[in-house]
């Protein structure tokens, strides 16, 4: 993926986040510095439990940092009013979670259309738009099926279509190719690059999948709550390991 701009889309400085377990406090993020640029696909790699999912939850405004600064699309999340944060996420961010979070009573197209309907688009138009994205993910013939009629990989593609359908300026993905074979994973990455990356858009991907490192502009490696090193996608692909 060729970068088109150096402007920072997302930045964290000195971010700390801890969770309590009984009387113990577990430090997950330990003064984490991170950045992602417009026009780029930025990967976050590292072993399980190193804080990757916690970091993207803070960057996406799902969790509040205990300390440090977080800037997303020019907005300071720490000073944003609580009443504005959900609207900001709906209009500007797209999420792909590992659990998919599809509504069981809605079809694939209806699930993928949720962000558009939430923004006020007429339901039929929103579903038609969502079906277009499902077709681009090889899911056009599954648009009318319910989640329990779909495989795990198919549900994942519905979740990806839902994240992209409203063309957000920032897409955050947690293991978007984990349930996909090589061909389907490449198709997903190509679509994420086509729709999610531009001079005014950026993509952040948490992944263990070394097969897709070549799609990244840069890869941040995370260990024990901090970024240990940063390299290009090509360098990470050649290394082939986390």
GROMACS .gro file of C-alpha atoms in nm:
model
  242
    1UNK     CA    1   0.000   0.000   0.000
    2UNK     CA    2   0.156   0.329  -0.105
    3UNK     CA    3   0.112   0.613   0.143
    4UNK     CA    4  -0.034   0.932   0.002
    5UNK     CA    5   0.011   1.165   0.298
    6UNK     CA    6   0.211   1.200   0.616
    7UNK     CA    7  -0.064   1.361   0.819
    8UNK     CA    8  -0.136   1.186   1.148
    9UNK     CA    9  -0.483   1.031   1.172
   10UNK     CA   10  -0.448   0.871   1.516
   11UNK     CA   11  -0.195   0.932   1.789
   12UNK     CA   12  -0.149   0.824   2.149
   13UNK     CA   13   0.117   0.955   2.381
   14UNK     CA   14   0.199   0.804   2.719
   15UNK     CA   15  -0.129   0.612   2.737
   16UNK     CA   16  -0.180   0.400   3.045
   17UNK     CA   17  -0.465   0.162   3.121
   18UNK     CA   18  -0.508  -0.074   3.415
   19UNK     CA   19  -0.778  -0.319   3.518
   20UNK     CA   20  -0.858  -0.447   3.865
   21UNK     CA   21  -0.886  -0.816   3.949
   22UNK     CA   22  -0.992  -0.845   4.310
   23UNK     CA   23  -0.743  -0.637   4.504
   24UNK     CA   24  -0.479  -0.659   4.233
   25UNK     CA   25  -0.429  -0.394   3.965
   26UNK     CA   26  -0.311  -0.521   3.628
   27UNK     CA   27  -0.126  -0.269   3.413
   28UNK     CA   28  -0.211  -0.341   3.048
   29UNK     CA   29  -0.091  -0.026   2.871
   30UNK     CA   30   0.231   0.117   3.011
   31UNK     CA   31   0.281   0.463   2.863
   32UNK     CA   32   0.205   0.350   2.508
   33UNK     CA   33   0.302   0.575   2.215
   34UNK     CA   34   0.132   0.492   1.884
   35UNK     CA   35   0.051   0.666   1.557
   36UNK     CA   36  -0.131   0.590   1.234
   37UNK     CA   37  -0.136   0.812   0.927
   38UNK     CA   38  -0.397   0.903   0.672
   39UNK     CA   39  -0.342   0.718   0.348
   40UNK     CA   40  -0.190   0.419   0.525
   41UNK     CA   41  -0.280   0.077   0.656
   42UNK     CA   42  -0.120   0.040   0.999
   43UNK     CA   43  -0.083  -0.299   1.166
   44UNK     CA   44  -0.050  -0.372   1.537
   45UNK     CA   45   0.112  -0.710   1.601
   46UNK     CA   46   0.224  -0.895   1.909
   47UNK     CA   47   0.159  -1.196   2.134
   48UNK     CA   48  -0.174  -1.257   2.303
   49UNK     CA   49  -0.215  -1.054   2.620
   50UNK     CA   50   0.029  -0.779   2.523
   51UNK     CA   51  -0.241  -0.508   2.518
   52UNK     CA   52  -0.330  -0.482   2.148
   53UNK     CA   53  -0.707  -0.506   2.189
   54UNK     CA   54  -0.701  -0.270   2.488
   55UNK     CA   55  -0.505  -0.015   2.286
   56UNK     CA   56  -0.745  -0.015   1.991
   57UNK     CA   57  -1.038   0.005   2.234
   58UNK     CA   58  -0.884   0.323   2.378
   59UNK     CA   59  -0.812   0.460   2.029
   60UNK     CA   60  -1.171   0.388   1.927
   61UNK     CA   61  -1.319   0.563   2.230
   62UNK     CA   62  -1.462   0.240   2.372
   63UNK     CA   63  -1.236   0.254   2.678
   64UNK     CA   64  -1.106   0.568   2.846
   65UNK     CA   65  -0.733   0.593   2.912
   66UNK     CA   66  -0.625   0.626   3.273
   67UNK     CA   67  -0.348   0.864   3.171
   68UNK     CA   68  -0.192   1.007   2.856
   69UNK     CA   69  -0.332   1.175   2.544
   70UNK     CA   70  -0.531   1.029   2.255
   71UNK     CA   71  -0.604   1.220   1.934
   72UNK     CA   72  -0.831   1.066   1.668
   73UNK     CA   73  -0.907   1.245   1.341
   74UNK     CA   74  -0.801   1.571   1.499
   75UNK     CA   75  -1.023   1.524   1.806
   76UNK     CA   76  -0.891   1.498   2.161
   77UNK     CA   77  -1.083   1.201   2.302
   78UNK     CA   78  -0.990   1.291   2.658
   79UNK     CA   79  -1.172   1.624   2.640
   80UNK     CA   80  -1.465   1.511   2.422
   81UNK     CA   81  -1.803   1.531   2.593
   82UNK     CA   82  -1.951   1.191   2.679
   83UNK     CA   83  -2.269   1.281   2.492
   84UNK     CA   84  -2.075   1.349   2.170
   85UNK     CA   85  -1.853   1.042   2.172
   86UNK     CA   86  -2.115   0.791   2.041
   87UNK     CA   87  -2.207   1.025   1.754
   88UNK     CA   88  -1.839   1.068   1.667
   89UNK     CA   89  -1.785   0.692   1.659
   90UNK     CA   90  -2.097   0.636   1.447
   91UNK     CA   91  -2.010   0.895   1.185
   92UNK     CA   92  -1.632   0.864   1.167
   93UNK     CA   93  -1.526   0.517   1.281
   94UNK     CA   94  -1.587   0.162   1.163
   95UNK     CA   95  -1.511  -0.140   1.383
   96UNK     CA   96  -1.454  -0.508   1.312
   97UNK     CA   97  -1.448  -0.709   1.635
   98UNK     CA   98  -1.333  -1.068   1.680
   99UNK     CA   99  -1.677  -1.166   1.812
  100UNK     CA  100  -1.854  -1.022   1.500
  101UNK     CA  101  -2.150  -0.897   1.717
  102UNK     CA  102  -2.411  -0.968   1.448
  103UNK     CA  103  -2.775  -0.935   1.552
  104UNK     CA  104  -2.929  -1.284   1.523
  105UNK     CA  105  -3.273  -1.157   1.416
  106UNK     CA  106  -3.140  -0.964   1.115
  107UNK     CA  107  -3.021  -1.090   0.777
  108UNK     CA  108  -2.666  -1.042   0.659
  109UNK     CA  109  -2.767  -0.737   0.454
  110UNK     CA  110  -2.967  -0.590   0.741
  111UNK     CA  111  -2.672  -0.635   0.979
  112UNK     CA  112  -2.432  -0.474   0.734
  113UNK     CA  113  -2.672  -0.181   0.682
  114UNK     CA  114  -2.696  -0.089   1.053
  115UNK     CA  115  -2.456   0.212   1.042
  116UNK     CA  116  -2.641   0.366   0.748
  117UNK     CA  117  -2.982   0.318   0.909
  118UNK     CA  118  -2.848   0.463   1.234
  119UNK     CA  119  -2.737   0.770   1.037
  120UNK     CA  120  -3.089   0.814   0.898
  121UNK     CA  121  -3.070   0.651   0.555
  122UNK     CA  122  -3.392   0.491   0.429
  123UNK     CA  123  -3.386   0.120   0.513
  124UNK     CA  124  -3.426  -0.015   0.160
  125UNK     CA  125  -3.151   0.210   0.025
  126UNK     CA  126  -2.923   0.118   0.314
  127UNK     CA  127  -2.974  -0.254   0.255
  128UNK     CA  128  -2.904  -0.214  -0.118
  129UNK     CA  129  -2.580  -0.035  -0.035
  130UNK     CA  130  -2.488  -0.304   0.217
  131UNK     CA  131  -2.558  -0.576  -0.040
  132UNK     CA  132  -2.311  -0.409  -0.277
  133UNK     CA  133  -2.039  -0.439  -0.013
  134UNK     CA  134  -2.133  -0.801   0.057
  135UNK     CA  135  -2.103  -0.876  -0.315
  136UNK     CA  136  -1.754  -0.727  -0.321
  137UNK     CA  137  -1.666  -0.966  -0.038
  138UNK     CA  138  -1.803  -1.266  -0.225
  139UNK     CA  139  -2.118  -1.272  -0.011
  140UNK     CA  140  -2.382  -1.149  -0.253
  141UNK     CA  141  -2.570  -1.480  -0.253
  142UNK     CA  142  -2.574  -1.484   0.129
  143UNK     CA  143  -2.725  -1.138   0.180
  144UNK     CA  144  -3.067  -1.272   0.278
  145UNK     CA  145  -2.944  -1.534   0.523
  146UNK     CA  146  -2.951  -1.512   0.900
  147UNK     CA  147  -2.625  -1.521   1.099
  148UNK     CA  148  -2.690  -1.876   1.224
  149UNK     CA  149  -2.703  -1.990   0.861
  150UNK     CA  150  -2.353  -1.856   0.792
  151UNK     CA  151  -2.011  -2.002   0.866
  152UNK     CA  152  -1.769  -1.818   1.094
  153UNK     CA  153  -1.578  -1.682   0.794
  154UNK     CA  154  -1.899  -1.562   0.632
  155UNK     CA  155  -2.010  -1.390   0.952
  156UNK     CA  156  -1.671  -1.219   0.965
  157UNK     CA  157  -1.720  -1.081   0.614
  158UNK     CA  158  -2.061  -0.946   0.712
  159UNK     CA  159  -1.896  -0.771   1.007
  160UNK     CA  160  -1.637  -0.622   0.772
  161UNK     CA  161  -1.907  -0.499   0.534
  162UNK     CA  162  -2.083  -0.335   0.829
  163UNK     CA  163  -1.761  -0.157   0.925
  164UNK     CA  164  -1.704  -0.022   0.573
  165UNK     CA  165  -2.055   0.050   0.445
  166UNK     CA  166  -2.071   0.410   0.573
  167UNK     CA  167  -1.717   0.482   0.446
  168UNK     CA  168  -1.575   0.599   0.781
  169UNK     CA  169  -1.252   0.800   0.799
  170UNK     CA  170  -1.101   0.545   1.037
  171UNK     CA  171  -1.151   0.168   1.031
  172UNK     CA  172  -1.028  -0.037   1.327
  173UNK     CA  173  -1.013  -0.415   1.283
  174UNK     CA  174  -0.934  -0.685   1.539
  175UNK     CA  175  -0.807  -0.995   1.353
  176UNK     CA  176  -1.014  -0.941   1.033
  177UNK     CA  177  -0.867  -1.245   0.853
  178UNK     CA  178  -0.852  -1.490   1.144
  179UNK     CA  179  -1.134  -1.711   1.015
  180UNK     CA  180  -1.053  -1.680   0.644
  181UNK     CA  181  -0.843  -1.882   0.404
  182UNK     CA  182  -0.561  -1.715   0.210
  183UNK     CA  183  -0.774  -1.616  -0.092
  184UNK     CA  184  -1.062  -1.477   0.115
  185UNK     CA  185  -0.816  -1.300   0.345
  186UNK     CA  186  -0.648  -1.131   0.050
  187UNK     CA  187  -0.987  -1.021  -0.086
  188UNK     CA  188  -1.075  -0.867   0.250
  189UNK     CA  189  -0.744  -0.684   0.270
  190UNK     CA  190  -0.782  -0.552  -0.083
  191UNK     CA  191  -1.128  -0.419  -0.001
  192UNK     CA  192  -1.004  -0.261   0.323
  193UNK     CA  193  -0.730  -0.092   0.124
  194UNK     CA  194  -0.967   0.021  -0.151
  195UNK     CA  195  -1.240   0.160   0.072
  196UNK     CA  196  -1.063   0.237   0.397
  197UNK     CA  197  -0.739   0.400   0.280
  198UNK     CA  198  -0.723   0.739   0.110
  199UNK     CA  199  -0.580   1.082   0.176
  200UNK     CA  200  -0.858   1.137   0.429
  201UNK     CA  201  -0.895   0.780   0.561
  202UNK     CA  202  -0.687   0.531   0.755
  203UNK     CA  203  -0.705   0.167   0.866
  204UNK     CA  204  -0.566   0.013   1.186
  205UNK     CA  205  -0.549  -0.366   1.201
  206UNK     CA  206  -0.464  -0.592   1.493
  207UNK     CA  207  -0.341  -0.923   1.356
  208UNK     CA  208  -0.150  -1.243   1.421
  209UNK     CA  209  -0.173  -1.332   1.051
  210UNK     CA  210   0.174  -1.295   0.901
  211UNK     CA  211   0.029  -1.381   0.557
  212UNK     CA  212  -0.114  -1.028   0.530
  213UNK     CA  213   0.185  -0.826   0.657
  214UNK     CA  214   0.264  -0.728   0.300
  215UNK     CA  215  -0.054  -0.520   0.285
  216UNK     CA  216   0.068  -0.292   0.564
  217UNK     CA  217   0.245   0.039   0.523
  218UNK     CA  218   0.392  -0.002   0.868
  219UNK     CA  219   0.373  -0.260   1.146
  220UNK     CA  220   0.396  -0.165   1.513
  221UNK     CA  221   0.509  -0.458   1.728
  222UNK     CA  222   0.373  -0.459   2.082
  223UNK     CA  223   0.520  -0.631   2.389
  224UNK     CA  224   0.398  -0.598   2.749
  225UNK     CA  225   0.188  -0.288   2.690
  226UNK     CA  226   0.437  -0.086   2.488
  227UNK     CA  227   0.544  -0.058   2.126
  228UNK     CA  228   0.878  -0.238   2.099
  229UNK     CA  229   0.959  -0.159   1.735
  230UNK     CA  230   0.809  -0.031   1.411
  231UNK     CA  231   0.892  -0.156   1.063
  232UNK     CA  232   0.748  -0.143   0.713
  233UNK     CA  233   0.501  -0.402   0.594
  234UNK     CA  234   0.759  -0.537   0.352
  235UNK     CA  235   1.012  -0.583   0.632
  236UNK     CA  236   0.754  -0.760   0.846
  237UNK     CA  237   0.644  -0.983   0.556
  238UNK     CA  238   1.003  -1.084   0.485
  239UNK     CA  239   1.056  -1.170   0.852
  240UNK     CA  240   0.729  -1.367   0.851
  241UNK     CA  241   0.700  -1.376   1.228
  242UNK     CA  242   0.549  -1.155   1.497
   0.00000   0.00000   0.00000
